[in-house]
Tab-separated table of C-alpha atoms in Angstrom:
chain	number	residue	atom	x	y	z
A	1	MET	CA	-20.721	-55.024	-2.484
A	2	TRP	CA	-20.114	-55.647	1.957
A	3	CYS	CA	-22.373	-57.104	4.423
A	4	ARG	CA	-22.318	-54.524	5.945
A	5	ARG	CA	-23.415	-52.069	3.471
A	6	LEU	CA	-25.739	-54.420	2.662
A	7	ALA	CA	-28.099	-54.195	5.561
A	8	CYS	CA	-28.027	-50.586	6.105
A	9	LEU	CA	-29.595	-50.523	2.683
A	10	PHE	CA	-32.220	-53.449	3.340
A	11	LYS	CA	-32.016	-52.234	7.054
A	12	VAL	CA	-31.769	-55.587	8.785
A	13	PRO	CA	-30.710	-56.110	11.952
A	14	CYS	CA	-29.069	-59.322	11.851
A	15	ARG	CA	-25.596	-60.618	11.527
A	16	LEU	CA	-24.140	-62.543	8.497
A	17	ARG	CA	-21.846	-65.428	8.496
A	18	GLY	CA	-22.069	-67.240	5.443
A	19	SER	CA	-25.697	-68.062	5.343
A	20	THR	CA	-28.856	-66.081	5.863
A	21	ARG	CA	-29.941	-68.247	9.190
A	22	HIS	CA	-29.224	-65.084	11.433
A	23	CYS	CA	-31.859	-63.013	9.652
A	24	SER	CA	-34.616	-62.076	10.175
A	25	PRO	CA	-37.268	-64.030	8.093
A	26	TRP	CA	-39.228	-61.536	7.331
A	27	LEU	CA	-37.174	-60.225	4.430
A	28	PRO	CA	-38.624	-61.223	1.185
A	29	ARG	CA	-37.655	-63.930	-0.473
A	30	ASP	CA	-35.160	-62.218	-3.311
A	31	ARG	CA	-33.095	-59.825	-0.952
A	32	ARG	CA	-32.075	-63.280	1.635
A	33	SER	CA	-30.901	-64.569	-1.329
A	34	VAL	CA	-29.294	-61.559	-2.644
A	35	LEU	CA	-28.071	-61.750	1.582
A	36	ALA	CA	-26.891	-65.439	1.646
A	37	ALA	CA	-24.790	-64.762	-2.304
A	38	VAL	CA	-22.637	-62.064	-0.229
A	39	ALA	CA	-22.131	-64.192	3.181
A	40	ARG	CA	-21.059	-67.081	1.012
A	41	ARG	CA	-18.516	-65.090	0.287
A	42	TYR	CA	-17.735	-62.026	3.315
A	43	HIS	CA	-17.315	-62.761	6.756
A	44	THR	CA	-17.635	-60.308	9.317
A	45	ALA	CA	-16.583	-60.295	13.301
A	46	PRO	CA	-19.740	-61.758	15.506
A	47	GLY	CA	-21.372	-58.691	17.356
A	48	SER	CA	-20.062	-56.131	14.519
A	49	LEU	CA	-20.974	-55.081	10.891
A	50	LYS	CA	-18.061	-52.756	11.414
A	51	CYS	CA	-15.790	-55.226	10.299
A	52	ALA	CA	-15.747	-57.529	6.971
A	53	TRP	CA	-12.975	-59.483	5.179
A	54	GLN	CA	-12.203	-62.127	2.717
A	55	LEU	CA	-9.951	-64.972	1.690
A	56	HIS	CA	-8.293	-65.214	-2.466
A	57	GLY	CA	-6.169	-67.509	-3.117
A	58	ASP	CA	-2.414	-65.084	-1.814
A	59	HIS	CA	-3.893	-62.723	0.215
A	60	LEU	CA	-6.780	-61.148	2.549
A	61	GLU	CA	-9.510	-59.017	2.988
A	62	LEU	CA	-10.084	-56.602	5.074
A	63	ARG	CA	-12.759	-53.216	6.420
A	64	TYR	CA	-12.634	-51.372	8.698
A	65	ALA	CA	-13.118	-48.437	10.206
A	66	ASN	CA	-14.143	-46.945	6.138
A	67	THR	CA	-11.184	-48.972	5.288
A	68	LEU	CA	-10.473	-51.507	3.006
A	69	MET	CA	-6.942	-53.402	3.418
A	70	ARG	CA	-5.096	-56.130	1.197
A	71	PHE	CA	-2.472	-57.816	3.373
A	72	ASP	CA	-0.398	-60.574	1.084
A	73	PHE	CA	-0.307	-63.748	3.046
A	74	VAL	CA	3.219	-63.235	3.469
A	75	TRP	CA	3.700	-59.446	5.196
A	76	LEU	CA	0.859	-61.493	7.242
A	77	ARG	CA	3.128	-63.829	8.265
A	78	ASP	CA	6.264	-62.070	8.761
A	79	HIS	CA	4.934	-59.287	10.654
A	80	CYS	CA	3.355	-61.208	13.263
A	81	ARG	CA	4.150	-59.999	16.862
A	82	SER	CA	4.501	-63.094	18.964
A	83	ALA	CA	6.783	-63.662	20.713
A	84	SER	CA	8.396	-66.205	18.857
A	85	CYS	CA	8.023	-63.984	16.000
A	86	TYR	CA	8.696	-60.855	17.627
A	87	ASN	CA	11.162	-58.729	20.997
A	88	THR	CA	9.484	-56.444	22.614
A	89	LYS	CA	12.114	-54.795	24.596
A	90	THR	CA	14.510	-54.248	21.657
A	91	ASN	CA	11.454	-53.784	18.833
A	92	GLN	CA	12.845	-55.673	17.005
A	93	ARG	CA	12.033	-58.929	14.650
A	94	SER	CA	13.149	-62.268	15.006
A	95	LEU	CA	11.387	-64.109	12.984
A	96	ASP	CA	13.775	-65.233	9.665
A	97	THR	CA	11.463	-63.664	6.323
A	98	ALA	CA	13.654	-65.306	4.633
A	99	SER	CA	12.074	-68.807	6.294
A	100	VAL	CA	8.684	-68.159	5.931
A	101	ASP	CA	6.554	-70.327	2.411
A	102	LEU	CA	6.291	-67.740	0.286
A	103	GLY	CA	3.640	-69.723	-0.693
A	104	ILE	CA	1.865	-69.416	2.728
A	105	LYS	CA	-1.355	-69.479	4.131
A	106	PRO	CA	-3.589	-69.643	6.543
A	107	LYS	CA	-5.300	-72.532	7.581
A	108	ALA	CA	-7.865	-70.668	9.673
A	109	VAL	CA	-8.759	-66.727	9.974
A	110	ARG	CA	-11.252	-65.237	13.050
A	111	VAL	CA	-12.201	-62.317	13.754
A	112	ASP	CA	-13.380	-59.961	16.865
A	113	GLU	CA	-14.801	-57.209	17.456
A	114	THR	CA	-11.328	-56.333	17.580
A	115	THR	CA	-8.343	-58.131	16.973
A	116	LEU	CA	-8.293	-60.481	13.272
A	117	PHE	CA	-6.798	-64.535	14.682
A	118	LEU	CA	-4.464	-66.131	11.911
A	119	THR	CA	-3.684	-69.853	12.550
A	120	TRP	CA	-1.144	-71.166	9.597
A	121	PRO	CA	-0.250	-74.413	8.392
A	122	ASP	CA	2.321	-75.271	11.082
A	123	GLY	CA	-0.539	-74.284	13.901
A	124	HIS	CA	1.655	-71.159	14.825
A	125	VAL	CA	-1.256	-68.452	15.295
A	126	THR	CA	-0.970	-64.642	14.720
A	127	ARG	CA	-3.266	-62.002	16.665
A	128	TYR	CA	-3.282	-57.707	15.539
A	129	GLY	CA	-5.660	-55.799	16.248
A	130	LEU	CA	-7.226	-53.969	13.337
A	131	GLU	CA	-6.476	-50.696	14.616
A	132	TRP	CA	-2.779	-51.676	13.963
A	133	LEU	CA	-3.997	-52.596	10.480
A	134	VAL	CA	-5.739	-49.311	9.743
A	135	LYS	CA	-2.530	-47.491	10.995
A	136	ASN	CA	0.412	-50.387	8.965
A	137	SER	CA	-1.428	-51.332	5.456
A	138	TYR	CA	-0.605	-49.658	2.498
A	139	GLU	CA	-4.174	-48.124	2.113
A	140	GLY	CA	-3.741	-46.274	5.328
A	141	GLN	CA	-0.345	-45.107	4.987
A	142	LYS	CA	-2.228	-44.077	1.987
A	143	GLN	CA	-4.266	-41.633	3.697
A	144	GLN	CA	-1.527	-39.880	6.754
A	145	VAL	CA	0.886	-37.469	6.330
A	146	MET	CA	4.298	-38.908	7.454
A	147	HIS	CA	5.073	-35.358	8.893
A	148	PRO	CA	2.792	-32.472	10.318
A	149	ARG	CA	3.120	-29.008	8.077
A	150	ILE	CA	1.886	-25.788	7.273
A	151	LEU	CA	2.891	-24.631	4.414
A	152	TRP	CA	3.293	-19.930	4.229
A	153	ASN	CA	3.952	-17.668	1.675
A	154	ALA	CA	5.458	-13.889	3.698
A	155	GLU	CA	2.451	-13.251	4.789
A	156	ILE	CA	1.046	-16.111	6.506
A	157	TYR	CA	4.476	-16.688	8.156
A	158	ARG	CA	3.681	-13.279	9.874
A	159	GLN	CA	0.277	-13.379	10.709
A	160	ALA	CA	0.320	-16.858	12.423
A	161	GLN	CA	2.932	-14.905	14.513
A	162	VAL	CA	5.387	-17.600	15.000
A	163	PRO	CA	6.943	-16.381	18.448
A	164	SER	CA	10.818	-17.286	18.944
A	165	VAL	CA	12.060	-18.943	21.986
A	166	ASP	CA	13.792	-17.944	24.599
A	167	CYS	CA	17.210	-19.252	24.455
A	168	ARG	CA	17.127	-19.983	28.978
A	169	SER	CA	14.083	-22.348	27.954
A	170	PHE	CA	15.526	-23.365	24.867
A	171	LEU	CA	18.525	-25.008	27.187
A	172	GLU	CA	17.122	-25.965	30.066
A	173	THR	CA	13.539	-26.544	30.042
A	174	ASP	CA	11.795	-29.369	28.099
A	175	GLU	CA	8.503	-27.450	27.382
A	176	GLY	CA	11.484	-24.648	26.064
A	177	LEU	CA	12.389	-26.890	23.890
A	178	LYS	CA	9.142	-28.488	22.320
A	179	GLU	CA	7.918	-25.147	21.347
A	180	PHE	CA	10.981	-24.674	19.253
A	181	LEU	CA	10.748	-28.261	17.565
A	182	GLN	CA	7.157	-28.108	16.727
A	183	ASN	CA	7.657	-24.803	15.209
A	184	PHE	CA	10.221	-26.200	13.045
A	185	LEU	CA	7.788	-29.214	12.476
A	186	LEU	CA	5.387	-26.876	11.245
A	187	TYR	CA	7.379	-24.025	9.410
A	188	GLY	CA	10.709	-25.566	8.535
A	189	ILE	CA	11.944	-22.548	10.088
A	190	ALA	CA	12.659	-21.676	14.302
A	191	PHE	CA	14.381	-18.656	15.989
A	192	VAL	CA	16.079	-19.253	18.965
A	193	GLU	CA	16.767	-15.418	21.135
A	194	ASN	CA	18.664	-14.554	23.912
A	195	VAL	CA	21.943	-16.905	22.812
A	196	THR	CA	25.386	-14.797	23.816
A	197	PRO	CA	27.173	-14.116	20.104
A	198	THR	CA	29.265	-16.336	19.958
A	199	LYS	CA	31.205	-19.532	18.541
A	200	GLU	CA	30.757	-21.465	20.985
A	201	ASP	CA	27.032	-20.483	23.531
A	202	THR	CA	26.233	-21.295	19.102
A	203	GLU	CA	28.056	-25.489	18.989
A	204	ILE	CA	26.411	-25.526	23.082
A	205	LEU	CA	22.183	-23.923	21.416
A	206	ALA	CA	22.993	-26.485	18.130
A	207	GLU	CA	23.957	-29.484	19.947
A	208	ARG	CA	20.712	-29.080	22.309
A	209	ILE	CA	18.668	-30.734	19.812
A	210	SER	CA	21.667	-33.222	17.508
A	211	LEU	CA	24.619	-33.772	16.723
A	212	ILE	CA	26.555	-31.538	14.855
A	213	ARG	CA	27.775	-33.027	11.245
A	214	GLU	CA	30.875	-32.547	10.232
A	215	THR	CA	31.546	-31.409	6.740
A	216	ILE	CA	34.142	-29.995	4.600
A	217	TYR	CA	33.686	-27.326	5.852
A	218	GLY	CA	34.532	-28.665	8.761
A	219	ARG	CA	32.039	-28.246	12.278
A	220	MET	CA	31.825	-25.044	13.468
A	221	TRP	CA	32.052	-22.800	10.994
A	222	TYR	CA	32.726	-18.767	10.393
A	223	PHE	CA	31.635	-16.697	7.529
A	224	THR	CA	32.758	-14.109	6.430
A	225	SER	CA	33.030	-12.602	2.875
A	226	ASP	CA	37.092	-13.281	2.547
A	227	PHE	CA	36.593	-16.021	-0.291
A	228	SER	CA	38.367	-18.095	2.126
A	229	ARG	CA	35.985	-20.774	0.300
A	230	GLY	CA	35.448	-21.196	-3.154
A	231	ASP	CA	32.100	-20.356	-2.945
A	232	THR	CA	29.910	-17.186	-4.330
A	233	ALA	CA	28.473	-17.384	0.282
A	234	TYR	CA	31.687	-15.551	0.908
A	235	THR	CA	31.456	-13.402	-0.862
A	236	LYS	CA	29.455	-9.692	-0.937
A	237	LEU	CA	27.159	-10.159	-3.101
A	238	ALA	CA	23.778	-11.107	-3.035
A	239	LEU	CA	22.753	-14.565	-2.556
A	240	ASP	CA	19.441	-15.920	-5.211
A	241	ARG	CA	17.555	-18.633	-3.152
A	242	HIS	CA	19.127	-22.283	-2.818
A	243	THR	CA	18.514	-25.152	-0.272
A	244	ASP	CA	22.813	-25.933	0.547
A	245	THR	CA	25.039	-29.148	0.069
A	246	THR	CA	23.088	-30.641	-2.879
A	247	TYR	CA	26.093	-32.420	-4.232
A	248	PHE	CA	25.979	-34.480	-1.195
A	249	GLN	CA	24.575	-37.186	-1.558
A	250	GLU	CA	21.913	-36.805	1.455
A	251	PRO	CA	22.081	-32.766	1.643
A	252	CYS	CA	22.235	-31.769	5.720
A	253	GLY	CA	18.935	-31.777	7.346
A	254	ILE	CA	19.479	-28.630	9.316
A	255	GLN	CA	21.476	-25.162	8.809
A	256	VAL	CA	21.758	-23.214	12.388
A	257	PHE	CA	22.392	-19.110	11.654
A	258	HIS	CA	24.055	-17.030	13.594
A	259	CYS	CA	24.797	-13.790	13.122
A	260	LEU	CA	27.500	-12.339	15.743
A	261	LYS	CA	28.598	-9.189	13.748
A	262	HIS	CA	27.319	-6.519	11.429
A	263	GLU	CA	29.303	-3.553	11.030
A	264	GLY	CA	27.352	-1.647	7.010
A	265	THR	CA	24.125	-2.188	5.569
A	266	GLY	CA	22.518	-4.343	3.803
A	267	GLY	CA	23.018	-8.976	4.701
A	268	ARG	CA	19.460	-9.696	5.588
A	269	THR	CA	18.375	-12.555	4.955
A	270	LEU	CA	15.694	-14.297	1.686
A	271	LEU	CA	13.538	-17.273	3.463
A	272	VAL	CA	11.247	-19.559	0.961
A	273	ASP	CA	9.117	-22.365	1.323
A	274	GLY	CA	9.784	-24.857	-0.801
A	275	PHE	CA	6.963	-26.681	0.167
A	276	TYR	CA	5.268	-24.438	-0.608
A	277	ALA	CA	6.008	-23.518	-3.608
A	278	ALA	CA	5.742	-27.243	-5.248
A	279	GLU	CA	1.965	-26.931	-4.368
A	280	GLN	CA	1.619	-24.566	-5.698
A	281	VAL	CA	3.356	-26.357	-9.518
A	282	LEU	CA	0.599	-29.767	-7.499
A	283	ARG	CA	-2.220	-27.879	-7.760
A	284	GLN	CA	-1.740	-25.702	-11.431
A	285	ALA	CA	0.116	-27.941	-13.312
A	286	PRO	CA	0.321	-32.554	-11.511
A	287	ASP	CA	3.017	-33.162	-15.167
A	288	GLN	CA	5.013	-30.799	-14.195
A	289	PHE	CA	6.142	-31.324	-10.911
A	290	GLU	CA	5.351	-35.224	-11.153
A	291	LEU	CA	8.571	-34.292	-13.978
A	292	LEU	CA	10.783	-32.647	-11.591
A	293	SER	CA	9.613	-35.437	-9.138
A	294	LYS	CA	11.140	-37.917	-11.826
A	295	VAL	CA	13.636	-37.151	-13.076
A	296	PRO	CA	17.116	-37.177	-11.744
A	297	LEU	CA	20.009	-34.547	-12.272
A	298	LYS	CA	23.642	-33.899	-10.481
A	299	HIS	CA	24.811	-31.162	-8.226
A	300	GLU	CA	28.129	-30.525	-8.290
A	301	TYR	CA	31.251	-29.050	-6.437
A	302	VAL	CA	34.445	-28.655	-7.656
A	303	GLU	CA	36.535	-26.704	-4.766
A	304	ASN	CA	40.506	-25.733	-5.542
A	305	VAL	CA	41.200	-22.905	-3.411
A	306	GLY	CA	44.473	-23.113	-0.526
A	307	ASP	CA	44.975	-26.457	0.581
A	308	CYS	CA	41.095	-27.133	0.623
A	309	HIS	CA	40.604	-29.203	-2.178
A	310	ASN	CA	36.839	-31.542	-3.135
A	311	HIS	CA	34.927	-32.512	-5.161
A	312	MET	CA	32.208	-33.050	-4.573
A	313	ILE	CA	29.124	-34.692	-6.540
A	314	GLY	CA	24.905	-35.594	-5.619
A	315	VAL	CA	22.718	-36.394	-7.829
A	316	GLY	CA	18.869	-36.313	-7.425
A	317	PRO	CA	15.473	-35.200	-8.277
A	318	VAL	CA	14.643	-31.328	-7.507
A	319	LEU	CA	11.612	-32.463	-5.385
A	320	ASN	CA	11.236	-36.442	-3.816
A	321	VAL	CA	8.488	-37.438	-2.527
A	322	TYR	CA	6.811	-40.628	-0.956
A	323	PRO	CA	5.549	-42.797	-3.967
A	324	TRP	CA	3.019	-44.127	-1.612
A	325	ASN	CA	1.492	-41.267	-1.272
A	326	ASN	CA	3.169	-38.449	-3.273
A	327	GLU	CA	3.840	-36.654	0.169
A	328	LEU	CA	7.210	-33.991	-0.641
A	329	TYR	CA	10.036	-34.838	1.749
A	330	LEU	CA	13.185	-33.369	0.029
A	331	ILE	CA	13.445	-30.058	-2.590
A	332	ARG	CA	16.501	-30.713	-3.439
A	333	TYR	CA	17.422	-26.828	-5.206
A	334	ASN	CA	20.769	-24.955	-5.942
A	335	ASN	CA	20.940	-23.398	-9.619
A	336	TYR	CA	24.115	-21.848	-8.412
A	337	ASP	CA	25.715	-26.282	-8.093
A	338	ARG	CA	23.307	-28.327	-10.385
A	339	ALA	CA	26.225	-30.188	-13.392
A	340	VAL	CA	25.681	-31.216	-16.522
A	341	ILE	CA	21.947	-31.972	-17.225
A	342	ASN	CA	23.278	-35.278	-19.322
A	343	THR	CA	20.703	-38.651	-17.106
A	344	VAL	CA	18.250	-37.748	-19.138
A	345	PRO	CA	17.315	-37.890	-23.287
A	346	TYR	CA	16.687	-34.734	-25.207
A	347	ASP	CA	13.071	-34.932	-25.437
A	348	VAL	CA	12.223	-34.459	-22.002
A	349	VAL	CA	15.158	-32.030	-21.597
A	350	HIS	CA	12.954	-29.781	-22.810
A	351	ARG	CA	10.290	-30.555	-20.646
A	352	TRP	CA	12.401	-30.659	-17.104
A	353	TYR	CA	13.135	-27.021	-18.664
A	354	THR	CA	9.578	-25.588	-18.556
A	355	ALA	CA	8.481	-27.227	-15.841
A	356	HIS	CA	11.663	-26.037	-13.746
A	357	ARG	CA	10.865	-23.018	-14.848
A	358	THR	CA	7.517	-23.457	-13.401
A	359	LEU	CA	8.801	-24.020	-10.599
A	360	THR	CA	11.632	-20.890	-10.396
A	361	ALA	CA	8.881	-18.554	-11.818
A	362	GLU	CA	7.166	-19.744	-8.234
A	363	LEU	CA	9.784	-19.421	-5.817
A	364	ARG	CA	10.766	-16.463	-7.162
A	365	ARG	CA	7.314	-14.142	-5.895
A	366	PRO	CA	7.653	-11.832	-3.580
A	367	GLU	CA	4.569	-12.769	-1.653
A	368	ASN	CA	7.031	-15.437	-1.122
A	369	GLU	CA	9.680	-14.070	0.531
A	370	LEU	CA	10.076	-13.465	3.378
A	371	TRP	CA	12.830	-11.046	4.691
A	372	VAL	CA	14.616	-11.193	8.132
A	373	LYS	CA	17.280	-9.554	9.316
A	374	LEU	CA	20.100	-11.540	11.335
A	375	LYS	CA	20.874	-10.036	14.759
A	376	PRO	CA	23.210	-10.459	16.693
A	377	GLY	CA	21.897	-13.101	19.299
A	378	LYS	CA	18.819	-14.573	17.096
A	379	ALA	CA	19.893	-17.597	16.030
A	380	LEU	CA	18.083	-18.749	12.689
A	381	PHE	CA	17.298	-23.004	12.308
A	382	VAL	CA	15.992	-23.473	9.091
A	383	ASP	CA	15.377	-26.887	7.638
A	384	ASN	CA	17.793	-27.148	4.493
A	385	TRP	CA	15.619	-29.842	2.958
A	386	ARG	CA	12.903	-28.178	3.149
A	387	VAL	CA	12.901	-23.658	3.097
A	388	LEU	CA	15.407	-22.036	0.614
A	389	HIS	CA	17.298	-19.398	1.538
A	390	GLY	CA	19.560	-16.737	-0.106
A	391	ARG	CA	20.094	-12.582	0.546
A	392	GLU	CA	21.054	-9.351	0.182
A	393	ALA	CA	23.967	-8.206	-0.833
A	394	PHE	CA	25.284	-6.093	1.848
A	395	THR	CA	28.645	-3.853	2.522
A	396	GLY	CA	30.982	-3.292	5.732
A	397	TYR	CA	32.159	-6.162	7.644
A	398	ARG	CA	29.590	-8.600	8.392
A	399	GLN	CA	30.340	-12.548	10.257
A	400	LEU	CA	28.339	-15.260	11.181
A	401	CYS	CA	28.451	-18.408	12.109
A	402	GLY	CA	26.507	-22.004	11.840
A	403	CYS	CA	26.692	-25.462	11.367
A	404	TYR	CA	25.021	-28.399	9.687
A	405	LEU	CA	22.949	-30.289	12.248
A	406	THR	CA	22.113	-35.035	11.355
A	407	ARG	CA	18.573	-35.347	10.327
A	408	ASP	CA	18.558	-37.717	12.088
A	409	ASP	CA	18.935	-36.617	15.852
A	410	VAL	CA	16.689	-34.156	15.387
A	411	LEU	CA	13.145	-35.602	14.812
A	412	ASN	CA	14.490	-37.846	17.468
A	413	THR	CA	14.332	-35.567	19.933
A	414	ALA	CA	10.961	-34.655	18.567
A	415	ARG	CA	9.454	-37.399	18.925
A	416	LEU	CA	10.977	-38.154	22.449
A	417	LEU	CA	9.509	-35.411	22.548
A	418	GLY	CA	5.711	-37.212	21.736
A	419	LEU	CA	5.587	-34.810	18.735
A	420	GLN	CA	5.109	-36.501	15.207
A	421	ALA	CA	8.324	-35.913	13.223
């Protein structure tokens, strides 16, 4: 039991600092003895009952802002932000972590209302803001999300009435760029209107937020139904929902589509929020969600068409989550390019197929399908780590251009504009 809670329970207007001598004398003796016993175990910050701490054999236990945190002593020494340990100009560690004694313990500990002070055996003093510790502790991180998102099906997205951003505003103003990136981060898709329908202008658009990621498909690509590459996408056939480049060790982060011309019918683009579908699986069958996040699969792309000869293999689970908070950050779903399943024993395979079927059923629900008609002048940016795309079959001549963007650069641009990414 913590001192603060006992103080509230007994309505004690006192500070507990290792004894009961500061407590009001009117307390019954048995209650004072209970508080005294607890106080010998825990310490509170002078002038405040918002913080309490206790030293253990290998870690410090700290309660602050309704969060119970545990810090390894080596961690506390390693993350010291003093001038000799951390370079604030470069935001890099100066301390040689390998030089820290793995059995180190603080010689003294002190806490005031805002700061934790630790004195080490060599006399070095480390200071931590309590708010910084809450934010950067494992326990604090478990309560936070890395990437705030709005999960959607078709109706949710339509009701949100997410606006497109005008090309000129996107290219020439930080406000337009920030609005676009906020939409993209929240929904995983975003549109730019009034783009000149050329490959060159689409390239300028893409470079506004990121370096273009050159792949086996080149830097900027034209997309027609001439089967110039060994991929179903280069046909007029319908494409089921999928994410791209699952056969890369790190799938491409963002994909840009711009329809330059279409003289025919059909060809609507299908968009499905993979994270929304995965959330339904997590709610209905958490064991299946866990299996999809643990079983590694191979995806493969083999191409021998004309001068193009490639053999790509990527490995990873369908669902990728941060282990500390179970937050989903990547879905790798492509039934076209999934290779032979030979990475798990037979008794796991059938359970995996069952889990995969559950996820597929969610991804194929009509209410989760957002259909859009791409037209010249309207560019679409898709988060390839989250939103699956596909298309209906089409007739006539249809030409798209586009590219892949490096995810790190897009998120970097967003953070520099003050967005959480």
